[in-house]
Amino acid sequence: MPAYHIHITGMVQGVGFRPYVHKLAVQQQLNGRVHNGSNGVHIYCSGSQEQVSVLYESLLQQPPPLAIITGYHMEPYTGEVAPGFFIDMSTGSETVDMLITPDIALCDDCRRELNDPENRRYRYPFTTCVNCGPRYSITTALPYDRRHTTMEQLPFCNSCKKEYEEVQDARHHSQTNSCPDCRIAMHLYDAYRKEIPATEQEQLQQVNGWLQQGKIIAVKNTGGYLLLCDATNAGTILLLRERKRRPAKPFALLYADLEMLNADVTLRGTEITALKDKAAPIVLCRLKPHPENRIVTDQIAPGLQRVGAMLPSSPLLELIAKAFGKPLIATSANLSGSPMIYDDAEALHWLPAIADYILTYDREIVAPQDDSVLQFSSRGQRIILRRSRGLAPNYYPLPFSDLPADTLAMGGELKSAFAVSHAGRLFISQFLGDQQSVESQESYEKSLQQVNKLLNFTPKHIVADKHPRYQVSQRGRDMAAMDACSFTEVQHHEAHFAAVMAEHDLFAQKQPVLGITWDGTGYGNDGQVWGGEVFLYDQGEISRVVHLDYFPQLLADKMSHEPRLSALSILGRSAIAEHRLKHLFTEKEWVYYQQLLQQPARMQTSSMGRLIDAVACLLGVASKTSYEGEAAMKLEALAQSCTYHSYDYYSMPLTEGVWNWQQLIHELLDDWQHKEPNEMIAWKFFYSLAKAIAYLSSYYDIDKLAFSGGVFQNALLVDMIMDLLQHKRKLYFHRQVSPNDECISLGQLAWYAHFGERPHTSMEAQKKRFENIIAPLMQVQ
């Protein structure tokens, strides 16, 4: 019989591919073997050409449900093929060429077993199979095998070993398999770090009892520790906020099932599909006026109309949520501003200050990940707010063909995530938080080391944000100097634009593209703080063609946390400022800021995020904030509460490449002084921004518009833009990454792929280009 070697690459490890091959090969009476390698799955088999072709076509056309095949080939094999067919020991090599399988939420089959009193895994908190369970979070090396996970030291019992070896069993070669006879041990601790002796089922019963009593429980989940408490108990929620130092940021809710969730929120088909997805993300859902489960909405999501909801992603959470019978607060176990705790020793050290009890278990986490978060606009546009567990670290399919080899992109400082291009594949890390704390920087470094180890990756090129004081950029400079790598800086908003361009492969297009990049802050090429930018991609070049008119950036980053400073900056020393804002400052503060406004501005900003903050303050939504985006989110919620959708709008004239916000603010204040409802003014404000974009596209007569930046997390604004333009222009929003700074690393890679190591175009050169090339594209209005 002729023999063949079949090689299949992609996400083909940790998804049941080898047992599937084994099953098909036995059916076709083939001899041979299958094994994992560092570059995918290898099959060596002998049989008739017809038999081998059936195997090959079956694998390609009907692979295991979780598999992603990115490459395949079959060739004659001259080596020895033993009788029978078996799964061989995995082999590694220096070159790693595969996708990394993410963590997979509890599947329906395991859920049924978990809740079936007749099943031997009834109420076993770590039930998994080839189609679900931890993957990325416990993988220590590739290729993927139990010996390369943190379950290496946990031996199979006889029953699990039989399942593992039996070809027809659903757990054939399931690497994360365990059961009550070879259990992963759980441990329960009190706030004094004393372990409470109890059986597994007693531990779960005690956790349920304490939750019913209003206690706060820290529970280890797949990607790290969560804090759980009763979502109907106002006192407990207030205590959690106090202990966690999180005064207003919304909490996510854990529901046992869709039926329970549907009693509190209005669910659409897109949201149901997302909630049931294998990533099991948190999905923002619109609250009903009177939630039936009596959740304390004003304590859970103050000032907002949506709540983040999720279904159990693991069997442990399934058991806890189902037993409790009511919605649970489920928030990352950390102090506000610090990364989520995932290490058991650190949990016992830090969490007793927040939680009354701690439930943990003996399966180490090596890749910590928060829950992913997403929402859908009313028009169905999917908006990723946090890309993490279940979505990271793969990016597939590749967004552009000319991916630079062996390149590390450091990402942004806020909502940080790095990106790696290696062996023709793209990996973007999980959300790594704000790099302003030492703990977050350590978390970033550990995550980078973990990915480098898995991929056997050493960068030859490093790309970073050009901000001179970003910690991640300085880390990139240090790494480049130490390892003799090339180092390239990319302007923040150009990276935003490049990211959404890359997601739609727009660099390969010949037509010009306008990129609207609106966010809170980014270091500009002129040394000012940018954030209300429009770029033009044309003839292979990116140019800044429009920006929001500058206004003073007061006290650097302090302005990002105090919308009252944004409002004061745009109103200046006017009478309306004194009338509308003075009460928000102490007398000493007011005198100081008035003196500051008299001086020439040391720093100016064109930030749309700060303009939105200013409007939020003027409408009484927020004068100070306790979390990023708070003022903008509450202003959006206020606008969404408007029942009369006026299509009147405020003027924001575009003059010589500058959006003049002064007229918009003047007209908005006029409405306020005439006692127009605040919710109508908020609606009209966002509609005015959408109209400004519509006018811009007409002004330049450019068909393709791409959107990036944190402002476009605003679902209402996205809907307004779509209503005005989706039938007139081609609109491009992010697909697999968030519009916030999590997309910066992707943009840095895309920018580097297209422009290489060339220096940035100077402001003077951009102006000349505008006059000679871009201006003729405009229509005379």
Coordinates of N, CA and C in Angstrom, one line a residue, residues 215 321 376 453 643 753:
K215 N -22.4 37.8 52.0 CA -20.9 37.9 52.0 C -20.3 38.0 50.6
A321 N -23.7 29.6 40.3 CA -24.8 30.5 39.9 C -26.1 29.8 39.9
F376 N -23.5 45.5 21.2 CA -24.0 45.7 19.9 C -24.8 47.0 19.8
K453 N 7.8 32.6 25.0 CA 8.2 31.2 25.3 C 7.4 30.2 24.5
T643 N -36.6 60.7 24.4 CA -37.7 60.1 23.7 C -38.1 60.8 22.4
A753 N 4.4 47.5 8.6 CA 4.4 46.7 7.4 C 4.3 47.5 6.1

